[in-house]
Amino acid sequence: MKTNFKLLTLLFLLIFPLAMFAQQDSTVSPDGIEFTDGTISPDSLSFEESPDTVTAQADSSKTTVAATAKAGGSAEGGKKSLWSIFIAGLVGGFAALLMPCIFPMLPLTVSFFTKQSGSRASGISKALLYGLFIIVIYVALGMIITIAFGSDALNALSTNGIFNFIFFLLLVVFAASFFGAFEITLPSSFVNKMDAKSDKGGLVGLFFMAFSLSLVSFSCTGPIIGTLLVEAASKGERLGPAIGMLGFSIALAIPFGLFAMFPSMLKSLPKSGGWLNSVKVVLGFLELALALKFLSNVDLAYHWNWLDREVFLSLWIAVFGLMGLYLIGKIKFSHDSDLKFLSVPRTILAIVVFSFVVYMIPGLWGAPLKSISAFLPPSATQDFDLSTGVGGGPAAHTDGKVKKYAEIFHERGTPKGFDPYYDYDQALATAKELNKPVLIDFTGWNCVNCRKMEANVWTDPAVAKLLKEEFVMAELFVDDKTELPVNEQIVSTYSNKKIKTIGNKNSDFQASAFNSNSQPLYVIVDPNGRVLVPQSGANYNVEEYKAFLQSGVDAFKKKN
């Protein structure tokens, strides 16, 4: 039973990075658009205020689009995003249970309830209340974060360069803590004072017992909690921190009630030992991998060009390679016990990690790596690519025109083999000349689902053929930080805020015309800007996405 439990826990750690990288069903624009009951509040667009009195020019095509666009698309994306945050919190909470600061306390705390209570029912009720107080404490922490920053500020964090860079540094610090460089602790006087109050009886005593657990275990749980809050904030969800802490605290509280009801299960728990520190170190490697994702976000949005796809992959290969060497005992940290032999679970985990490393290596030469494509920089950033492109050659409508903003986006943002426009008006003008519909692709540098769609759906030959031959494509990045020329910086008639960057311009257009701020968003319009079919978000079913494109083509031909 002990071996089975360890196997389950170690295999559980395998899915931890996937939960921490929980895919965003929507990438909130850097402009902090806020939804209320499925509608967008113009005041919540957090563009920089401007003293200028310039007003946005009326765009007839935008007005037409707005009148026919399908509304409410972002509400579902928000719900999905909150679910991903909750699941990440749940996984983080179960991982925290395996920390050296918590795992040894589990049997001691449950034994206290069962032995000190007058009856089994009383012991169970106290353990359940103890778990409930744990949930209340951590959810309150999430709510405090939300109140302190405000919903608009949390939305703005999603692609804000400064905060993403701070998140990167924080996660590196958390990783160093897990590696044993130092411990993140709270002031001992405060911890002792709270612990003393736990001696009181009744509900107050139980509350402070739960509070003491939170404080005493902070050196282990702090990095996990910090990572969850960072991840929740980066998704831009108003309730993200509270939802993340709800999942975390539920996972942390469940064992106390479960073992109080079935105390015989305590005998099946593995003994504390060096394996607990190994869990911390493995999580440290995962923290480093996640930190690189935040650094990549900044690199892409501000065009630093540090982390091209192969550079990012090289760093991940190094991180996971070192994790594999650690698992087989070739690397040892200061707090590690001697590894006399490899257990079966540890061996299996090492095999999986090394297999993942081998899987990533061909990506250095352009392999698509579809299973992790959502987390990698765009394939266009690959300098050395042996692949032959997508769907065999350039787009059919390539006409030699100088495309506006192409020097910014084409080489680093557009999937190889495609040749879209990056300005909506220019795309409409070309569509009129060629008599083709326009596929508007609202995307972002930091949009993980955009990368997944491009790598897993657009690479299908039939989809690629439709995109290239039947449409004029308009790829509009909503989070780009490139400033517009002064004569193009206007005040939006929709939000009354200053539009200063290309990202501001595209995000404001998406919000005002299509009542959505989620990416990717695909809209098919005719050359006059009229929507032909209901818009679509991320859809990883190739046949369904192909049917969506074909429906747009059919609607356009029928209209003509």
XYZ file of C-alpha atoms in Angstrom:
560
model
C 0.000 0.000 0.000
C 2.856 2.385 0.808
C 4.448 1.811 -2.563
C 1.125 2.380 -4.326
C 0.587 5.632 -2.451
C 4.033 6.919 -3.383
C 3.456 5.935 -6.987
C 0.184 7.831 -7.065
C 1.715 10.911 -5.498
C 4.692 10.958 -7.838
C 2.525 10.400 -10.885
C 0.320 13.187 -9.563
C 3.314 15.500 -9.730
C 3.595 14.758 -13.420
C 0.331 16.538 -14.135
C 1.221 19.446 -11.854
C 3.025 21.450 -14.572
C 0.068 20.966 -16.885
C -2.250 22.347 -14.233
C 0.062 25.257 -13.517
C 0.203 25.917 -17.258
C -3.559 25.495 -17.462
C -4.456 26.629 -20.867
C -6.183 29.956 -21.083
C -9.341 29.728 -22.982
C -9.001 33.418 -23.323
C -6.102 35.769 -23.333
C -7.297 39.022 -21.866
C -6.001 42.013 -23.678
C -3.639 44.344 -21.856
C -6.335 46.906 -21.837
C -8.251 45.428 -18.954
C -11.678 45.020 -20.502
C -14.249 44.137 -17.865
C -17.475 42.228 -18.502
C -20.702 42.520 -16.584
C -23.503 40.119 -17.433
C -22.059 39.459 -20.861
C -21.612 43.097 -21.861
C -18.566 45.267 -21.939
C -18.283 48.354 -19.854
C -16.581 51.092 -21.845
C -15.220 52.617 -18.655
C -13.292 49.468 -17.859
C -11.010 49.784 -20.859
C -7.829 50.816 -19.102
C -6.150 52.682 -21.924
C -3.968 55.533 -20.816
C -5.938 58.690 -20.246
C -5.031 61.538 -22.528
C -5.572 65.263 -22.165
C -5.885 65.479 -25.917
C -9.248 66.259 -27.433
C -8.757 64.138 -30.525
C -11.757 61.929 -31.264
C -11.862 58.667 -33.081
C -12.904 58.826 -36.693
C -16.164 57.116 -37.461
C -15.505 53.827 -39.147
C -18.540 52.738 -41.139
C -17.311 49.185 -41.485
C -16.845 48.902 -37.736
C -20.391 50.138 -37.168
C -21.741 47.589 -39.610
C -19.791 44.808 -37.974
C -20.938 45.807 -34.515
C -24.548 45.656 -35.579
C -24.279 42.109 -36.847
C -21.668 40.542 -34.529
C -22.599 37.739 -32.188
C -22.460 38.884 -28.569
C -21.519 37.207 -25.327
C -18.601 35.115 -26.557
C -16.300 36.020 -23.725
C -18.526 34.927 -20.865
C -17.953 31.268 -21.600
C -14.220 31.887 -21.903
C -14.230 33.522 -18.482
C -16.007 30.525 -16.926
C -13.518 28.128 -18.473
C -10.629 30.242 -17.277
C -11.966 30.213 -13.714
C -12.302 26.441 -13.885
C -8.680 26.139 -14.995
C -7.614 28.347 -12.082
C -9.645 26.213 -9.660
C -8.106 22.994 -10.979
C -4.631 24.505 -10.755
C -5.381 25.421 -7.134
C -6.661 21.926 -6.417
C -3.532 20.317 -7.850
C -1.348 22.805 -5.988
C -3.101 21.977 -2.739
C -2.532 18.248 -3.154
C 1.114 18.955 -3.988
C 1.395 21.093 -0.833
C 0.239 18.123 1.239
C 3.465 16.367 0.276
C 5.632 19.181 1.593
C 7.877 18.481 4.630
C 6.096 21.244 6.559
C 2.623 19.687 6.198
C 2.833 15.950 5.598
C 4.290 15.042 9.051
C 1.624 17.217 10.728
C -1.237 15.339 9.104
C -1.280 12.245 11.375
C -0.407 14.335 14.452
C -3.298 16.748 13.919
C -5.856 14.039 13.138
C -4.702 11.989 16.147
C -5.180 15.062 18.337
C -8.819 15.382 17.241
C -9.627 11.689 17.612
C -7.930 11.247 21.003
C -8.819 14.541 22.691
C -12.491 14.462 21.724
C -15.017 12.712 23.934
C -16.449 10.677 21.070
C -15.714 9.713 17.498
C -18.491 11.995 16.266
C -16.991 14.904 18.173
C -13.550 14.212 16.710
C -14.933 14.084 13.176
C -16.877 17.323 13.634
C -13.781 19.119 14.961
C -11.671 17.839 12.065
C -14.312 19.000 9.577
C -14.496 22.429 11.216
C -10.695 22.559 11.155
C -10.786 21.869 7.408
C -13.529 24.469 6.929
C -11.431 27.111 8.687
C -8.486 26.253 6.422
C -10.736 26.947 3.419
C -11.991 30.227 4.931
C -8.445 31.437 5.667
C -7.061 30.784 2.192
C -10.117 32.071 0.330
C -9.917 35.232 2.454
C -6.297 35.587 1.317
C -7.431 35.375 -2.318
C -10.148 37.961 -1.720
C -7.663 40.313 -0.071
C -5.449 40.106 -3.166
C -8.434 40.913 -5.394
C -9.537 43.843 -3.229
C -5.999 45.187 -2.859
C -5.289 45.217 -6.588
C -8.797 45.613 -7.963
C -10.271 43.760 -10.921
C -8.989 46.247 -13.484
C -5.452 45.951 -12.148
C -5.611 42.144 -12.261
C -6.788 42.334 -15.865
C -3.927 44.669 -16.722
C -1.404 42.247 -15.206
C -2.083 39.659 -17.902
C 0.280 41.229 -20.433
C 1.905 44.064 -18.506
C 5.629 43.787 -19.152
C 6.798 45.056 -15.763
C 4.548 42.726 -13.789
C 5.321 39.734 -15.996
C 9.020 40.358 -15.402
C 8.379 40.655 -11.647
C 6.451 37.368 -11.813
C 9.438 35.804 -13.551
C 11.784 36.962 -10.764
C 9.332 35.806 -8.064
C 9.122 32.315 -9.501
C 12.913 32.114 -9.718
C 13.051 33.063 -6.027
C 10.431 30.410 -5.218
C 12.442 27.818 -7.120
C 15.617 28.759 -5.223
C 13.673 28.338 -1.975
C 12.572 24.849 -2.973
C 16.149 23.985 -3.929
C 17.180 24.818 -0.357
C 18.991 28.114 -0.877
C 16.858 29.740 1.854
C 13.438 29.467 3.471
C 10.612 31.922 2.999
C 9.250 32.373 6.520
C 7.003 34.754 8.394
C 8.185 36.663 11.503
C 8.564 34.140 14.339
C 6.992 36.470 16.935
C 3.799 36.695 14.879
C 3.696 32.931 14.304
C 4.234 32.214 18.026
C 1.506 34.643 19.021
C -1.022 33.001 16.680
C 0.059 29.543 17.848
C -0.510 30.500 21.486
C -4.103 31.468 20.696
C -4.741 27.979 19.309
C -4.719 26.684 22.905
C -8.099 28.273 23.486
C -11.053 25.944 23.329
C -14.101 25.978 21.096
C -14.368 27.450 17.644
C -11.814 30.179 18.351
C -9.188 27.595 19.258
C -9.948 25.537 16.145
C -9.697 28.638 13.965
C -6.290 29.564 15.333
C -5.132 25.954 14.990
C -5.930 26.188 11.281
C -4.325 29.634 11.115
C -1.205 28.295 12.832
C -0.945 25.499 10.263
C -1.068 28.111 7.495
C 1.662 30.178 9.150
C 3.974 27.365 10.211
C 3.824 25.698 6.799
C 4.405 28.948 4.907
C 8.041 28.127 4.133
C 6.786 25.177 2.063
C 3.423 26.396 0.834
C 4.449 30.025 0.213
C 6.025 29.373 -3.198
C 3.051 27.239 -4.277
C 0.553 29.847 -3.076
C 2.589 32.603 -4.708
C 2.702 30.716 -7.994
C -1.054 30.131 -7.903
C -1.762 33.792 -7.228
C 0.619 34.814 -10.023
C -1.064 32.388 -12.419
C -4.536 33.563 -11.379
C -3.598 37.217 -11.775
C -2.017 36.564 -15.176
C -5.350 35.238 -16.475
C -6.983 38.554 -15.681
C -9.990 37.030 -13.923
C -11.607 39.181 -11.243
C -12.221 36.257 -8.887
C -9.120 34.355 -10.002
C -7.108 34.622 -6.757
C -10.098 33.635 -4.601
C -10.998 30.714 -6.887
C -7.399 29.527 -6.918
C -7.205 29.627 -3.141
C -10.562 27.828 -2.914
C -9.177 24.903 -4.899
C -5.925 24.960 -2.936
C -7.615 24.990 0.457
C -10.146 22.290 -0.449
C -7.317 19.941 -1.410
C -5.496 20.844 1.807
C -8.580 20.367 4.001
C -9.946 17.110 2.582
C -7.382 14.772 4.222
C -8.059 16.090 7.730
C -11.755 15.249 7.514
C -11.136 12.019 5.610
C -8.584 10.614 8.054
C -10.707 11.715 11.027
C -13.599 9.648 9.670
C -11.347 6.709 8.792
C -8.381 6.858 11.215
C -7.201 3.381 10.204
C -6.116 4.898 6.877
C -3.341 6.752 8.710
C -1.445 3.476 8.940
C -1.190 3.335 5.173
C 0.601 6.687 4.916
C 4.296 6.433 4.019
C 6.755 7.520 6.691
C 8.269 10.956 6.522
C 11.757 11.009 5.108
C 14.043 12.298 2.396
C 11.416 11.750 -0.277
C 9.508 14.792 1.029
C 12.460 17.044 0.219
C 12.669 15.429 -3.203
C 9.105 16.584 -3.825
C 10.171 20.152 -3.019
C 13.119 20.000 -5.407
C 11.009 18.597 -8.250
C 8.535 21.433 -7.725
C 11.498 23.835 -7.822
C 12.372 22.667 -11.328
C 8.742 23.119 -12.378
C 8.777 26.654 -10.931
C 11.784 27.452 -13.131
C 10.040 26.131 -16.231
C 6.963 28.247 -15.463
C 9.133 31.315 -14.806
C 10.509 31.112 -18.342
C 6.977 31.302 -19.727
C 6.425 34.655 -18.008
C 9.766 35.940 -19.308
C 8.729 34.830 -22.798
C 5.508 36.852 -22.484
C 7.507 40.026 -21.911
C 10.030 39.170 -24.616
C 7.325 38.760 -27.264
C 5.181 41.772 -26.378
C 8.148 44.173 -26.258
C 10.123 42.606 -29.133
C 13.269 41.978 -27.103
C 13.976 38.909 -29.237
C 15.789 37.113 -26.424
C 13.745 33.935 -26.195
C 13.290 32.635 -29.697
C 11.590 29.266 -29.881
C 14.819 27.269 -29.967
C 16.327 29.281 -27.084
C 13.212 28.683 -24.989
C 13.299 24.975 -25.854
C 16.996 24.759 -25.002
C 16.297 26.166 -21.549
C 13.393 23.776 -20.988
C 15.522 20.849 -22.137
C 18.188 21.903 -19.635
C 15.690 22.331 -16.775
C 13.931 19.008 -17.313
C 17.223 17.275 -18.064
C 18.564 18.386 -14.688
C 15.320 17.227 -13.082
C 15.838 13.791 -14.583
C 19.425 13.653 -13.360
C 18.208 14.648 -9.902
C 15.614 11.888 -9.887
C 18.232 9.228 -10.638
C 20.559 10.612 -7.966
C 23.226 12.209 -10.176
C 22.513 15.638 -8.685
C 22.128 16.320 -4.971
C 21.024 19.433 -3.084
C 22.025 20.526 0.414
C 18.988 19.115 2.245
C 18.816 15.812 0.373
C 19.325 12.452 2.041
C 21.573 9.835 0.476
C 19.814 7.951 -2.294
C 20.876 4.335 -1.766
C 18.642 2.936 -4.500
C 15.976 4.021 -6.995
C 12.422 3.168 -6.015
C 10.032 2.010 -8.706
C 7.931 5.232 -8.660
C 11.058 7.400 -8.832
C 12.378 5.341 -11.749
C 9.079 5.639 -13.625
C 9.010 9.397 -13.077
C 12.625 9.699 -14.271
C 11.775 7.742 -17.434
C 8.836 10.054 -18.144
C 10.968 13.176 -17.590
C 13.813 11.953 -19.813
C 11.284 10.931 -22.471
C 9.882 14.463 -22.370
C 13.382 15.846 -22.858
C 13.960 13.577 -25.863
C 10.564 14.631 -27.259
C 11.560 18.319 -27.122
C 14.933 17.946 -28.840
C 13.617 17.757 -32.447
C 11.856 21.060 -31.763
C 15.274 22.725 -31.982
C 15.121 22.028 -35.726
C 11.487 23.024 -36.230
C 9.445 19.979 -35.173
C 5.941 21.258 -34.278
C 5.793 19.649 -30.778
C 2.001 19.880 -30.871
C 1.456 18.650 -27.312
C 3.279 21.664 -25.823
C 2.872 24.162 -28.660
C 0.557 26.322 -26.544
C 3.388 27.135 -24.134
C 6.151 27.792 -26.654
C 6.932 31.045 -28.462
C 5.390 31.226 -31.967
C 6.933 28.956 -34.560
C 7.808 32.038 -36.593
C 10.496 32.891 -34.019
C 12.387 29.717 -34.976
C 15.622 30.837 -36.656
C 16.715 27.396 -37.864
C 13.767 25.435 -39.208
C 14.038 22.319 -41.350
C 10.273 22.113 -41.861
C 8.852 22.868 -45.297
C 6.099 25.204 -44.120
C 2.372 24.635 -43.800
C 0.213 23.353 -46.609
C 2.829 23.731 -49.300
C 3.772 27.274 -50.152
C 2.664 30.829 -49.578
C -0.872 32.122 -49.500
C -2.626 32.171 -52.830
C -3.468 35.887 -52.748
C 0.090 37.127 -52.210
C 0.310 40.110 -54.542
C 3.531 41.825 -53.600
C 1.798 44.581 -51.642
C 3.665 46.193 -48.791
C 1.644 45.092 -45.809
C 1.290 47.538 -42.974
C 3.047 46.381 -39.768
C 4.454 43.306 -41.567
C 7.958 44.145 -40.358
C 6.688 43.789 -36.774
C 4.561 40.667 -36.988
C 5.363 38.573 -40.050
C 8.768 37.206 -39.089
C 7.944 36.468 -35.446
C 4.184 36.168 -35.088
C 2.715 34.573 -38.212
C 2.801 30.788 -38.659
C 5.098 29.782 -41.499
C 3.380 29.453 -44.858
C 0.712 32.107 -44.237
C 0.701 35.668 -45.516
C -1.972 37.697 -43.711
C -2.536 41.417 -43.428
C -2.000 43.117 -40.079
C -4.241 46.109 -40.650
C -7.989 45.577 -40.905
C -8.698 48.361 -43.396
C -5.960 47.142 -45.728
C -7.362 43.609 -45.553
C -10.845 44.887 -46.487
C -9.434 46.825 -49.426
C -7.655 43.713 -50.718
C -10.793 41.618 -50.217
C -12.744 44.034 -52.443
C -10.117 43.707 -55.164
C -10.044 39.904 -54.983
C -13.756 39.471 -54.193
C -13.061 37.239 -51.189
C -14.273 37.167 -47.597
C -11.981 38.280 -44.780
C -11.042 36.044 -41.861
C -10.237 38.283 -38.896
C -7.941 36.530 -36.434
C -7.787 38.373 -33.120
C -4.644 36.958 -31.570
C -1.903 37.889 -29.099
C 1.756 37.328 -28.416
C 0.885 35.743 -25.083
C -2.175 33.784 -26.219
C -1.520 30.095 -25.503
C -4.684 28.945 -27.266
C -3.708 30.913 -30.375
C -0.440 28.967 -30.521
C -2.316 25.707 -29.998
C -4.766 26.495 -32.808
C -1.942 27.421 -35.167
C 0.063 24.271 -34.397
C -2.759 21.737 -34.181
C -5.540 23.020 -36.436
C -4.053 25.381 -39.014
C -1.442 22.759 -39.917
C -4.168 20.466 -41.260
C -3.793 20.527 -45.078
C -7.506 21.069 -45.712
C -7.720 23.925 -43.198
C -4.532 25.523 -44.535
C -5.870 25.285 -48.105
C -9.107 27.041 -47.134
C -7.313 29.781 -45.240
C -4.889 30.511 -48.060
C -7.102 30.149 -51.119
C -10.552 31.253 -49.977
C -9.851 34.118 -47.565
C -7.982 37.324 -47.158
C -6.557 36.921 -43.655
C -6.285 39.768 -41.150
C -4.133 38.895 -38.141
C -4.720 41.490 -35.413
C -2.519 41.368 -32.299
C -4.303 42.810 -29.256
C -1.336 42.905 -26.863
C 1.427 44.446 -28.958
C 3.212 47.368 -27.317
C 4.411 49.129 -30.487
C 3.336 52.756 -30.366
C 1.263 54.110 -33.215
C 2.445 57.170 -35.133
C 1.351 60.351 -33.386
C -1.158 61.166 -36.122
C -2.825 57.753 -35.573
C -3.106 58.054 -31.791
C -6.744 58.838 -31.195
C -9.316 58.845 -28.428
C -11.717 55.951 -28.806
C -15.366 56.879 -29.259
C -16.153 53.586 -27.536
C -14.068 53.867 -24.368
C -13.109 57.561 -24.394
C -9.525 56.471 -23.710
C -6.327 57.187 -25.589
C -5.369 54.594 -28.196
C -1.573 54.696 -28.213
C -0.379 51.270 -29.368
C -1.230 48.750 -32.072
C -2.514 46.456 -29.331
C -4.779 49.221 -27.992
C -6.196 49.793 -31.455
C -6.958 46.137 -32.177
C -8.284 45.432 -28.691
C -10.629 48.413 -28.811
C -11.844 47.301 -32.232
C -12.545 43.771 -31.003
C -14.377 44.971 -27.895
C -16.485 47.615 -29.608
C -17.309 45.678 -32.764
C -17.635 42.109 -31.476
C -18.427 42.474 -27.770
C -15.516 40.201 -26.892
C -12.062 40.406 -25.403
C -11.036 36.740 -25.648
C -8.395 35.386 -27.975
C -8.319 33.696 -30.343
C -11.475 35.059 -31.915
C -12.209 34.271 -35.552
C -14.697 36.433 -37.444
C -15.594 36.044 -41.128
C -16.783 39.231 -42.831
C -17.452 40.288 -46.412
C -15.379 43.047 -48.107
C -17.790 45.634 -46.663
C -17.194 44.429 -43.111
C -20.516 42.635 -42.642
C -20.375 39.464 -40.557
C -21.276 36.404 -42.634
C -21.541 33.665 -39.975
C -21.408 33.547 -36.146
C -17.899 34.150 -34.830
C -15.815 31.366 -33.337
C -13.267 31.040 -30.567
C -10.668 28.308 -30.134
C -11.923 25.012 -31.556
C -9.378 22.181 -31.619
C -11.663 19.860 -33.578
C -10.255 20.118 -37.099
C -13.482 19.064 -38.802
C -15.593 21.551 -36.863
C -13.180 24.413 -37.534
C -13.032 23.454 -41.219
C -16.845 23.469 -41.277
C -16.810 26.961 -39.738
C -14.490 28.221 -42.478
C -16.501 26.510 -45.200
C -19.730 27.997 -43.875
C -18.181 31.446 -44.269
C -17.135 30.696 -47.834
C -20.609 29.333 -48.666
C -22.349 32.353 -47.101
C -20.150 34.722 -49.107
C -20.797 32.916 -52.384
C -24.527 32.772 -51.703
C -24.571 36.487 -50.945
C -22.854 37.245 -54.224
